[in-house]
Short mmCIF file of C-alpha atoms and ligand atoms in Angstrom, two decimals:
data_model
loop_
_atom_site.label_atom_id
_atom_site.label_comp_id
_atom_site.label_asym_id
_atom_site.label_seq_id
_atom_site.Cartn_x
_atom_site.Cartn_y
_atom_site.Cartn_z
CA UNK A 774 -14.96 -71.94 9.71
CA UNK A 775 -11.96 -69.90 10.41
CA UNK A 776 -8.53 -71.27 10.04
CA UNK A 777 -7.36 -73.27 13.43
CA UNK A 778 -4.65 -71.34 15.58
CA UNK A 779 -1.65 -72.73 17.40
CA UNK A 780 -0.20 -71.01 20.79
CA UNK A 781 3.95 -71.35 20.70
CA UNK A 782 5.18 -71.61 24.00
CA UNK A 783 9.42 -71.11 24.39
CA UNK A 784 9.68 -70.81 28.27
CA UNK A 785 13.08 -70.05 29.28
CA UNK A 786 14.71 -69.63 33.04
CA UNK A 787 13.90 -66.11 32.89
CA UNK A 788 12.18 -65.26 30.20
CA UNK A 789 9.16 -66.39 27.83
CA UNK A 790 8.50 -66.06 24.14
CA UNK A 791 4.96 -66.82 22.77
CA UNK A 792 3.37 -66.56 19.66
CA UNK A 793 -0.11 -66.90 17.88
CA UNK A 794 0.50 -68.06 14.59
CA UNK A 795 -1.64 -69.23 11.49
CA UNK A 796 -0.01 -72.62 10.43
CA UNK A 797 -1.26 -73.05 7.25
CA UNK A 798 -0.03 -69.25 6.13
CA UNK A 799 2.96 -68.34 8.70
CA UNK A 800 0.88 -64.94 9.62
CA UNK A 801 1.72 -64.07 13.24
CA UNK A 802 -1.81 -63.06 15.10
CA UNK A 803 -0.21 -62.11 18.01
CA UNK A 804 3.92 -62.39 19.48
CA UNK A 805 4.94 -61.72 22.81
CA UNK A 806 8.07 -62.18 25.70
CA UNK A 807 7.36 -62.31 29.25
CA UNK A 808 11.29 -61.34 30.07
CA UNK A 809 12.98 -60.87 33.73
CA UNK A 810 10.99 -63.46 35.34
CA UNK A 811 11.46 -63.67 38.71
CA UNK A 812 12.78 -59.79 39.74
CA UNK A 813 11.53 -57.38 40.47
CA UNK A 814 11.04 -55.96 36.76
CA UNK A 815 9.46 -58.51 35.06
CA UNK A 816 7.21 -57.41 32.06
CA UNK A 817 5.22 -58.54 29.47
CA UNK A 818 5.36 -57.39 26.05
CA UNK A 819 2.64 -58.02 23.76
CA UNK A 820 2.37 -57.47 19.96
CA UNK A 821 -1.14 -57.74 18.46
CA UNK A 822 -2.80 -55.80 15.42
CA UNK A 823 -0.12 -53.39 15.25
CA UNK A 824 -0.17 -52.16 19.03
CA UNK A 825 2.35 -52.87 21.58
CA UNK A 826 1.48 -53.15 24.91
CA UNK A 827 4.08 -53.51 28.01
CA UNK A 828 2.46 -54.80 31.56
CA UNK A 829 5.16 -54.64 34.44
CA UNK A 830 4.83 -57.46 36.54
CA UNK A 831 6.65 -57.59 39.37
CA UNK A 832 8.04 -60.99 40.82
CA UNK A 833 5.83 -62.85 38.44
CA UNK A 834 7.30 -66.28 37.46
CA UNK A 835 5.55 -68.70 34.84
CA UNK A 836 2.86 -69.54 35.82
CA UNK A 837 2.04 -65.95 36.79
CA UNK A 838 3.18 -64.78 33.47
CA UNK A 839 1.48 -67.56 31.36
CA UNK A 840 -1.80 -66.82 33.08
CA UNK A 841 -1.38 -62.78 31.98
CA UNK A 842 -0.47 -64.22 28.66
CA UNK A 843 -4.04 -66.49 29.02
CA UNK A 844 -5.43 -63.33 30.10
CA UNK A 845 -4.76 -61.09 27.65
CA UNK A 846 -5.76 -63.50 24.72
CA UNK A 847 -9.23 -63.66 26.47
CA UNK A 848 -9.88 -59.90 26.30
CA UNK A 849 -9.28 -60.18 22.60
CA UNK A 850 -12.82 -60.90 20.76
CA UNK A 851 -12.89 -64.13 19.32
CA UNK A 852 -9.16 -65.46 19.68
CA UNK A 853 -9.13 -68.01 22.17
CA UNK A 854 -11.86 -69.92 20.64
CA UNK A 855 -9.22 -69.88 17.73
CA UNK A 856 -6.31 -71.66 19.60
CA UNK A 857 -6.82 -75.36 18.78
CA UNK A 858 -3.00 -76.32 20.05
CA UNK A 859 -0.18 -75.45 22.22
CA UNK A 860 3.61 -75.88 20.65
CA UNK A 861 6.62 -76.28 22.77
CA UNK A 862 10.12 -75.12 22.27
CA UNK A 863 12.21 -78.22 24.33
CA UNK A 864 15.99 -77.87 24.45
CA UNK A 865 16.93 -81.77 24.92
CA UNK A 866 15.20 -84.60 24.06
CA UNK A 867 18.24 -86.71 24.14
CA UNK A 868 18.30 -89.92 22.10
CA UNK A 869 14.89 -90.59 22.55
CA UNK A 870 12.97 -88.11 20.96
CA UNK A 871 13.64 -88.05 17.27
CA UNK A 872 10.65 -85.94 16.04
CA UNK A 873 8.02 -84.30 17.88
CA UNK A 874 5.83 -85.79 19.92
CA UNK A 875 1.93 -85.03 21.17
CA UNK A 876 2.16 -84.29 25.27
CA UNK A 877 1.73 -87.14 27.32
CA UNK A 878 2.31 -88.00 31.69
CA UNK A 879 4.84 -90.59 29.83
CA UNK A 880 6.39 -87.87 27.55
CA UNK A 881 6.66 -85.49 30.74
CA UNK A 882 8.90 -88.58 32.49
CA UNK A 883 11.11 -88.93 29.25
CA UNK A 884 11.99 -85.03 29.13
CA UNK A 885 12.60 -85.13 33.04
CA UNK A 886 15.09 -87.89 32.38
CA UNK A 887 16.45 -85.45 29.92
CA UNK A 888 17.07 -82.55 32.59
CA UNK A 889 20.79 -83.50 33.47
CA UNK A 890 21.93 -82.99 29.61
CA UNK A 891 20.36 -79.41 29.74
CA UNK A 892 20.03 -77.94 33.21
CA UNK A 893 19.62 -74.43 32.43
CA UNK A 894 16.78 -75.52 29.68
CA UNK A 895 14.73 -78.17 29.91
CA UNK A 896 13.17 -77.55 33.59
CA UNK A 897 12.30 -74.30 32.52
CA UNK A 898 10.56 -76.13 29.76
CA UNK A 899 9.21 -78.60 31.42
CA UNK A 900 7.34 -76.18 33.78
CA UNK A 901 6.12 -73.79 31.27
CA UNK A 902 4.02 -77.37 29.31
CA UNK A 903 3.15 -78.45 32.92
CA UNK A 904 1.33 -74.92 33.91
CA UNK A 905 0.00 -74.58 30.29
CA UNK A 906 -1.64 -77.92 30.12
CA UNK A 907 -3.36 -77.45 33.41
CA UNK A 908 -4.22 -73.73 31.42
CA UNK A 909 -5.06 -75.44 28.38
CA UNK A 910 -6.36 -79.15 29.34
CA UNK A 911 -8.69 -79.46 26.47
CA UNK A 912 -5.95 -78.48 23.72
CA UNK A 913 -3.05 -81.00 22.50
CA UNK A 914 -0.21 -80.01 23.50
CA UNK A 915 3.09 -80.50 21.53
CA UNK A 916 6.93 -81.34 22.20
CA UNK A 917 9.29 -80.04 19.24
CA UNK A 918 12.91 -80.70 20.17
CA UNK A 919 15.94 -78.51 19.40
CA UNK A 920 17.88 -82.05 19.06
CA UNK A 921 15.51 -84.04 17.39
CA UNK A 922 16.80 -83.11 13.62
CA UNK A 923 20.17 -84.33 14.44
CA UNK A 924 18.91 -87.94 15.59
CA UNK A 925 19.94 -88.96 11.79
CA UNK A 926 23.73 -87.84 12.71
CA UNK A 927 26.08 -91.60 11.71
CA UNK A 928 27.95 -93.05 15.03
CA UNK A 929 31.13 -91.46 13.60
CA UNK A 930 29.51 -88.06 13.98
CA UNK A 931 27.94 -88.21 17.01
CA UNK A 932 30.32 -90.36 18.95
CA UNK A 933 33.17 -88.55 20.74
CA UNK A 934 36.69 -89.73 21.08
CA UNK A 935 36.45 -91.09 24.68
CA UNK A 936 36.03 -94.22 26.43
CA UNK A 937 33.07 -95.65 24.72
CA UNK A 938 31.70 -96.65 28.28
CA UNK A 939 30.65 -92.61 28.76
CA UNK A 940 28.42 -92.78 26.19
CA UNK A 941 26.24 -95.98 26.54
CA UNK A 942 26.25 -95.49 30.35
CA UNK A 943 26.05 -91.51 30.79
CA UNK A 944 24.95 -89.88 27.69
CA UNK A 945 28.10 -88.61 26.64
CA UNK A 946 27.75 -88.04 22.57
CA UNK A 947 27.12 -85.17 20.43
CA UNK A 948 23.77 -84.59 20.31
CA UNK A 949 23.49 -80.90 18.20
CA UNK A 950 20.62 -77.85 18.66
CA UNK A 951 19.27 -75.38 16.83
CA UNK A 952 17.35 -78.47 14.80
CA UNK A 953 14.06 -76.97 14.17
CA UNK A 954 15.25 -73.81 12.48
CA UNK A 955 17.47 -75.94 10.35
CA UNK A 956 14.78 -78.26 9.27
CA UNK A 957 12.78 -75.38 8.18
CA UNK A 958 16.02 -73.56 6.82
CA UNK A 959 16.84 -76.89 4.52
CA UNK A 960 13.25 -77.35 3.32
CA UNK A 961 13.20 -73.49 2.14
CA UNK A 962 16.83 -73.82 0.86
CA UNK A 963 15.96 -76.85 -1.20
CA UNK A 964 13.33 -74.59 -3.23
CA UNK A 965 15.55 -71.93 -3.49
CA UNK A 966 18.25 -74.04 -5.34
CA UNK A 967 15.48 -75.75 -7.17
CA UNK A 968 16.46 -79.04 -5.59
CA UNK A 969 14.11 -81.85 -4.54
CA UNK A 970 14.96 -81.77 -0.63
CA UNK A 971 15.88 -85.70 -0.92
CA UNK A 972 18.41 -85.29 -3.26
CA UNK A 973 20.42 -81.75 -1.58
CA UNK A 974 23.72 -81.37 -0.12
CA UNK A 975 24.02 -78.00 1.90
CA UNK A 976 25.76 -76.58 4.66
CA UNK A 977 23.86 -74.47 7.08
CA UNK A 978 25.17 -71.76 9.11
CA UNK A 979 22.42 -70.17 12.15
CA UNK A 980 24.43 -67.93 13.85
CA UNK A 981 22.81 -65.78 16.42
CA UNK A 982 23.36 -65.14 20.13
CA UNK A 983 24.66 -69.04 20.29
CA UNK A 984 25.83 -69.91 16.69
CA UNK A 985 25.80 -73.31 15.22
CA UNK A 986 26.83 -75.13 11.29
CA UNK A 987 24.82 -78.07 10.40
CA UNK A 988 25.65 -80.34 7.39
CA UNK A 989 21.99 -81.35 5.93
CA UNK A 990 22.66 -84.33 2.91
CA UNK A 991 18.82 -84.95 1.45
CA UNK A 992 16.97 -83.32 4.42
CA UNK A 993 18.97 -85.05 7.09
CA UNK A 994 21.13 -83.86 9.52
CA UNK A 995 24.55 -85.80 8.74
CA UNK A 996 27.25 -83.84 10.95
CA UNK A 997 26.79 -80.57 13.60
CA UNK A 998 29.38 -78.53 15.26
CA UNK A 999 27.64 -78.46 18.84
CA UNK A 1000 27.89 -80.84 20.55
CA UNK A 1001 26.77 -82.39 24.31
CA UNK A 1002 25.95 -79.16 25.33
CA UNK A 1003 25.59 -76.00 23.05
CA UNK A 1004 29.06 -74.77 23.37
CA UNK A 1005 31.13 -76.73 21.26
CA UNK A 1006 31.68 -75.76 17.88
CA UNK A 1007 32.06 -71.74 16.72
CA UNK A 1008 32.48 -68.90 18.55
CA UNK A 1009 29.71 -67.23 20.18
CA UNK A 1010 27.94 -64.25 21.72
CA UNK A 1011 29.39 -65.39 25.10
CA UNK A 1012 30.41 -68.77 24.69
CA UNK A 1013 33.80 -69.70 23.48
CA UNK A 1014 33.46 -72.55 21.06
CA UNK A 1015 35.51 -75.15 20.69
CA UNK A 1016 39.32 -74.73 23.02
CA UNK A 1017 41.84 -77.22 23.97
CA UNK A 1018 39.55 -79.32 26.61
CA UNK A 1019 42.89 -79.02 28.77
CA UNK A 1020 42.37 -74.89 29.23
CA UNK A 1021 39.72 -76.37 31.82
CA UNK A 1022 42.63 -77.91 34.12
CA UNK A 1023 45.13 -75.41 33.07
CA UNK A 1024 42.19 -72.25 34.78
CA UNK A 1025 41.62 -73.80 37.35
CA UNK A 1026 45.09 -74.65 38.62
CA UNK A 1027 45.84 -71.32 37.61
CA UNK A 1028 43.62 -69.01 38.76
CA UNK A 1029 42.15 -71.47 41.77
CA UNK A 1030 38.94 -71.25 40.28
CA UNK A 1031 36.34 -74.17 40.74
CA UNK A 1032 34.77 -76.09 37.76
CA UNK A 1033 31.57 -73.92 38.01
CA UNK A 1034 33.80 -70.90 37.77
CA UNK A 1035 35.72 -72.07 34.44
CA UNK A 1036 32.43 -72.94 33.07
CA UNK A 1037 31.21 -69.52 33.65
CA UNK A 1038 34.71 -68.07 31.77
CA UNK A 1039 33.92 -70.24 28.77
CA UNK A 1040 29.69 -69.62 28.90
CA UNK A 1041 29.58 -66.29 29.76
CA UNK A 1042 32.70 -64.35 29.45
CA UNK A 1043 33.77 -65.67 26.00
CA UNK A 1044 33.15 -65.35 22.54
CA UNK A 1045 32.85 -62.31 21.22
CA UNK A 1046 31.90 -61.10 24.19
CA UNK A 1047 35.19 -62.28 25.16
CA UNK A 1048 37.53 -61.13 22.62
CA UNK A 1049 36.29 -57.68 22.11
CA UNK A 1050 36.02 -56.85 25.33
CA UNK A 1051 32.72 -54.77 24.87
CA UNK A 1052 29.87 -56.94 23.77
CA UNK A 1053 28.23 -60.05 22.60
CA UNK A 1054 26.36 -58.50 20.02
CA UNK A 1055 28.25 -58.66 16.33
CA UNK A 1056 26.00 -54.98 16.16
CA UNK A 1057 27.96 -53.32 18.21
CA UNK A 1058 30.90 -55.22 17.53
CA UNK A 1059 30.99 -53.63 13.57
CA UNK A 1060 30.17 -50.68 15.17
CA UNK A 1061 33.37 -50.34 16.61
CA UNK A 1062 35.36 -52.12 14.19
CA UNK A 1063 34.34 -49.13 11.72
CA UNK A 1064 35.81 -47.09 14.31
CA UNK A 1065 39.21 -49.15 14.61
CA UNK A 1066 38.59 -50.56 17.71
CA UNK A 1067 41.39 -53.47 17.21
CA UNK A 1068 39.90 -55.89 19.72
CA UNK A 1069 36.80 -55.97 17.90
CA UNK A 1070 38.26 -56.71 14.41
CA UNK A 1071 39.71 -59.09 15.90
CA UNK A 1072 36.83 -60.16 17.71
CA UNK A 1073 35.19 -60.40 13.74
CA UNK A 1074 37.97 -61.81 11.88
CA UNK A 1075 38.19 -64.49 14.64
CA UNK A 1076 34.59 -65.25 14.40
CA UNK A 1077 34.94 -65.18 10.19
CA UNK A 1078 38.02 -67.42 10.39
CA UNK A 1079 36.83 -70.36 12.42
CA UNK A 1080 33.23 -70.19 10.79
CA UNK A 1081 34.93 -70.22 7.44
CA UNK A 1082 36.74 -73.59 9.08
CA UNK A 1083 33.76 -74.89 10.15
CA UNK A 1084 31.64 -74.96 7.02
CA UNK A 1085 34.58 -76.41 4.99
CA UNK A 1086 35.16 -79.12 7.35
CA UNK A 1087 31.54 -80.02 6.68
CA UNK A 1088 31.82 -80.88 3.43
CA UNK A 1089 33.44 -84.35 3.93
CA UNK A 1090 30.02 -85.42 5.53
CA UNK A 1091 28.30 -84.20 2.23
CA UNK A 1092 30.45 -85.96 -0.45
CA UNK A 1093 29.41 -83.06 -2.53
CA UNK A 1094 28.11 -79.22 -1.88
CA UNK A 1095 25.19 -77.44 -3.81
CA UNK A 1096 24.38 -74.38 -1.60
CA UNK A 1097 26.06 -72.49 1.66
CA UNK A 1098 23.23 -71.34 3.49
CA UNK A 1099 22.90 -68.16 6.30
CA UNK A 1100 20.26 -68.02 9.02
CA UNK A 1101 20.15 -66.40 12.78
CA UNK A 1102 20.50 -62.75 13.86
CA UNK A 1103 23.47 -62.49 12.21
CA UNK A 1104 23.18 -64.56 9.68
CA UNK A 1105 20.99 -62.77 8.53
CA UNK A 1106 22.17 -59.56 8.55
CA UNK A 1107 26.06 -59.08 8.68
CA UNK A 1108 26.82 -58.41 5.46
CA UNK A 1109 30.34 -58.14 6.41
CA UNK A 1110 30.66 -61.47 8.03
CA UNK A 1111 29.06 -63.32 5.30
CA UNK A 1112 31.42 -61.78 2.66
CA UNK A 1113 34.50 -62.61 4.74
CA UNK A 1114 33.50 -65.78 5.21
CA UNK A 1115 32.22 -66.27 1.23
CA UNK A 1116 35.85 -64.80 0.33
CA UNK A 1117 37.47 -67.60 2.60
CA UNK A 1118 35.37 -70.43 0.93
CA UNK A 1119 36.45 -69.15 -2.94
CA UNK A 1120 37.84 -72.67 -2.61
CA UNK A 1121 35.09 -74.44 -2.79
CA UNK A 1122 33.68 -72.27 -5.83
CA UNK A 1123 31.29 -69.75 -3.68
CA UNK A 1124 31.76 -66.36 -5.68
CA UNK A 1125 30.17 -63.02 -3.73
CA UNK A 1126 28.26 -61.33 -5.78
CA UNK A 1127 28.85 -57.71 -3.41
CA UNK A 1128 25.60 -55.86 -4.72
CA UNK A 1129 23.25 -59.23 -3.79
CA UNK A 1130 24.85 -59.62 0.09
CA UNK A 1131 24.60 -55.83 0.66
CA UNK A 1132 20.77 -55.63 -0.09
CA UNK A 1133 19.98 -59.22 1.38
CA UNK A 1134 19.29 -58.06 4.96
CA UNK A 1135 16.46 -57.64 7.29
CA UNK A 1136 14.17 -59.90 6.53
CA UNK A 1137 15.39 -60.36 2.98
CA UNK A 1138 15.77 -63.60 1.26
CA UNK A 1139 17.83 -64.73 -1.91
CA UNK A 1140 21.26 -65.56 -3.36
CA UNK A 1141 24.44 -64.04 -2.48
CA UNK A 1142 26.57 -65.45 -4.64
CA UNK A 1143 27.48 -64.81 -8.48
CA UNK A 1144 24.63 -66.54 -10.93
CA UNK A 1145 27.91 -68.11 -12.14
CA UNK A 1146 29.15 -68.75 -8.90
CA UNK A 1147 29.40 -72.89 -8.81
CA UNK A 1148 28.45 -73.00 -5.21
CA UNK A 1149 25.16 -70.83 -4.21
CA UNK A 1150 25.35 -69.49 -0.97
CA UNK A 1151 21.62 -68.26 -0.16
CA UNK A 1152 20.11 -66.01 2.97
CA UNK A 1153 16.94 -67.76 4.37
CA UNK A 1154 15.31 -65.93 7.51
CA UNK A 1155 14.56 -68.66 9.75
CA UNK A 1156 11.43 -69.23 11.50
CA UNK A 1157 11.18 -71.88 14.02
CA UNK A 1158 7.98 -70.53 15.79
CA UNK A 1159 6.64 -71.72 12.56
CA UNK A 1160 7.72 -75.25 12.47
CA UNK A 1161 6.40 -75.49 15.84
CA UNK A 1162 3.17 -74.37 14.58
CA UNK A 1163 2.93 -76.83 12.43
CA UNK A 1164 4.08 -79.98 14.18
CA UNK A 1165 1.34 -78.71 16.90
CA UNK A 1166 -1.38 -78.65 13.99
CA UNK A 1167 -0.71 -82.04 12.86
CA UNK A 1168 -2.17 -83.22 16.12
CA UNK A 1169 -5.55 -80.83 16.24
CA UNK A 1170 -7.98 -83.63 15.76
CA UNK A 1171 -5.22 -86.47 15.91
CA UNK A 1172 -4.32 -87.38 19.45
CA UNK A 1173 -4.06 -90.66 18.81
CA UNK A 1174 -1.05 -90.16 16.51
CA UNK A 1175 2.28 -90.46 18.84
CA UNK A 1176 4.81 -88.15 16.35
CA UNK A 1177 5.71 -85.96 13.26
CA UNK A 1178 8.39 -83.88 12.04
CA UNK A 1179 12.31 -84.87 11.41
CA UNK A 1180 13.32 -88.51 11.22
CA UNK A 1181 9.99 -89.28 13.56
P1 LIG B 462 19.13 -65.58 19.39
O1 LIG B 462 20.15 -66.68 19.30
O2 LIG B 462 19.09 -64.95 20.74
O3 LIG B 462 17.78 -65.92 18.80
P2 LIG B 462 19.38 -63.85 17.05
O4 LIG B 462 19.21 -64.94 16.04
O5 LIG B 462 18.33 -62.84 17.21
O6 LIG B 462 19.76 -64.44 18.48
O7 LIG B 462 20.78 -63.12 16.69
C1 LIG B 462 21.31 -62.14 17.52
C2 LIG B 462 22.61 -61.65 16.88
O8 LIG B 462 22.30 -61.10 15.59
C3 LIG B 462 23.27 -60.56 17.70
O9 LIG B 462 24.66 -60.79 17.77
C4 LIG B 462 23.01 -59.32 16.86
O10 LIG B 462 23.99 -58.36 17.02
C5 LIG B 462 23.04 -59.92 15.47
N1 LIG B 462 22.47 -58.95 14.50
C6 LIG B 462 21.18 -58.54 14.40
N2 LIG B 462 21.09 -57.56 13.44
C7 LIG B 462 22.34 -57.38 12.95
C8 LIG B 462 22.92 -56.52 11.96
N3 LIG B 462 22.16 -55.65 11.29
N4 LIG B 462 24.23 -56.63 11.72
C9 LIG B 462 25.00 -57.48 12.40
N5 LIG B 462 24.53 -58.32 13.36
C10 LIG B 462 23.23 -58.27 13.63
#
């Protein structure tokens, strides 16, 4: 019998990503993004045996686009009798979800109730499971949380500085994202630094569009620097990171804007979007920074400095550190960010070894620090659509089993 396939669903407001993938070996049968949702250029890209094919769509929304997604996978022989689950990317699962869960009417209720923490996410979510169960009845269908990893977070991580009151009676705590890439990111790192998982101490760094450091002491998420929503913390694409909260009152006294126009300053007009003046991607960013374009080395050294900041400020929630770990878009690939921020850290004993950083890009995995370096700092490509593949196998043939994956 062939090996069991899982469907990975990521519905955004605008956009979808899906994904075939083989759980048991990672391999990718098919990958796809429905993108522009909504307008009147919406398209759907598909990947599949080495051909790319782009369908315009016009107008479509989710369900229109998840039923050419459907549609497509039928007109491929013998793939749709392969799918045996459906995997769901869900933003928020506030307090209550600390794993993944199987799909349920109840489940449904609990992510609803979970709509005011993430308004641009989790209704987008939320629709993509409800069309694709009423597309997929007979499959189980499977909720993995962005937030769920960071359920293990102590009370003096999570809880802010404010009346206590805000949090037990409106939600208002650190609650962390990015969780599924840094579960799989910690489980690879731990083999990397020969480590048994339970007994690691690493700081993890997934910096892409929205960029995020995660202290992980044996497997567990101990300390994150988002927080209620994923703009606290470093700087991002667009986002600003962490400011003095008081900017807020300051803006809008200032300028006469309204809260909703502030927040779309600090969401969308920041970062390094912000500081540079020409982009949110660190790409094009270096690009001009080669080229002496001052805002945008200062846009980098910015972004170096505070993530430097961050990581060390992390280690207090460890008690010890055995590797620095690099994930995300960029992550993954700016060498030069990396070795700025591996040169700030000397402190702690991480030595760059140049030659290892330079060729540990694009895909590539490994150490990029000294073999004498006391502190390892590693590259890991992360690969969430993965983890989702799995937590969505554990329940082919299981329904009756209620949850899997972090701290369940
Ligand atoms: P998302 O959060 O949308 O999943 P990614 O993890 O794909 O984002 O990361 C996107 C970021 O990675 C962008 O800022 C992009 O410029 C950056 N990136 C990708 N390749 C490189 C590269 N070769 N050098 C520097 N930055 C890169």
């Amino acid at each position: 019998m062939s090996t069991p396939l899982v469907l990975v669903l990521n519905c955004g407001s605008s956009s979808i990503k899906f994904a075939i993938i083989n759980p048991q070996t990672g391999d990718e049968i098919l990958t796809g993004l429905a993108e522009r949702l909504f307008s009147n250029d919406a398209q759907l890209i598909f990947k599949h045996n080495g051909d790319k094919t782009v369908m315009a769509k016009p107008d479509a929304g989710h369900s229109a686009a998840l039923h050419a997604v459907v549609e497509f996978i039928q007109q491929q022989p013998g793939l749709a009798e392969q799918i045996k689950a459906v995997g769901h990317r869900v933003v928020h699962g506030g307090e209550h979800f600390r794993g993944s869960v199987l799909i349920t009417d109840e489940v449904m209720r609990y992510i609803d109730d979970c709509n005011h923490l993430a308004p641009l996410h989790n209704p987008a979510n939320l629709s993509g499971i409800d069309i694709a169960r009423k597309v997929f009845p007979q499959l189980p269908h499977t909720a993995v949380f962005d937030t769920a990893f960071h359920q293990s977070m102590p009370a003096k991580a999570f809880i802010y500085p404010l009346p206590y009151e805000l949090y037990i009676h409106h939600g208002v705590r650190r609650y962390g994202f990015h969780g599924t890439s840094y579960r799989y990111v910690s489980e690879q790192a731990a083999q990397d630094l020969n480590l048994p998982l339970d007994n690691s101490a690493m700081v993890i760094a997934h910096l892409g569009n929205g960029a995020s450091v995660t202290a992980v002491l044996d497997g567990k998420s101990v300390e994150t620097s988002m927080g209620m929503t994923p703009n606290e913390g470093i700087v991002h694409g667009t986002r600003s990171g962490s400011i003095d909260p008081s900017i807020h009152e300051y803006l809008a006294d200032r300028l006469e804007l309204s809260i909703q126009q502030v927040n779309d300053i600090l969401w969308k007009q920041s970062g390094l979007l912000g500081i540079s003046g020409i982009s949110n991607d660190c790409r094009t960013i270096e690009d001009a920074a080669a080229r002496d374009h001052e805002r945008s080395k200062l846009a980098l050294e910015i972004y170096s400095y505070r993530l430097a900041r961050m990581i060390a400020s992390l280690v207090p929630a460890l008690g010890r550190l055995d590797g620095v770990i690099f994930t995300g878009g960029i992550g993954e690939n700016s060498e030069l960010i990396r070795a700025d921020v591996i040169r700030q850290l000397g402190f702690l004993g991480l030595q760059l070894d140049e030659g290892r950083n330079t060729a540990t890009i694009r895909g590539a995995r490994g150490p990029i620090t000294t073999d004498n370096s006391p502190v390892t700092a590693l590259v890991i490509p992360t690969n969430e659509e993965l983890m989702i593949a799995q937590d969505a196998a554990h329940f082919i043939d299981q329904p009756t089993l209620a949850t899997t994956g972090a701290a369940a």
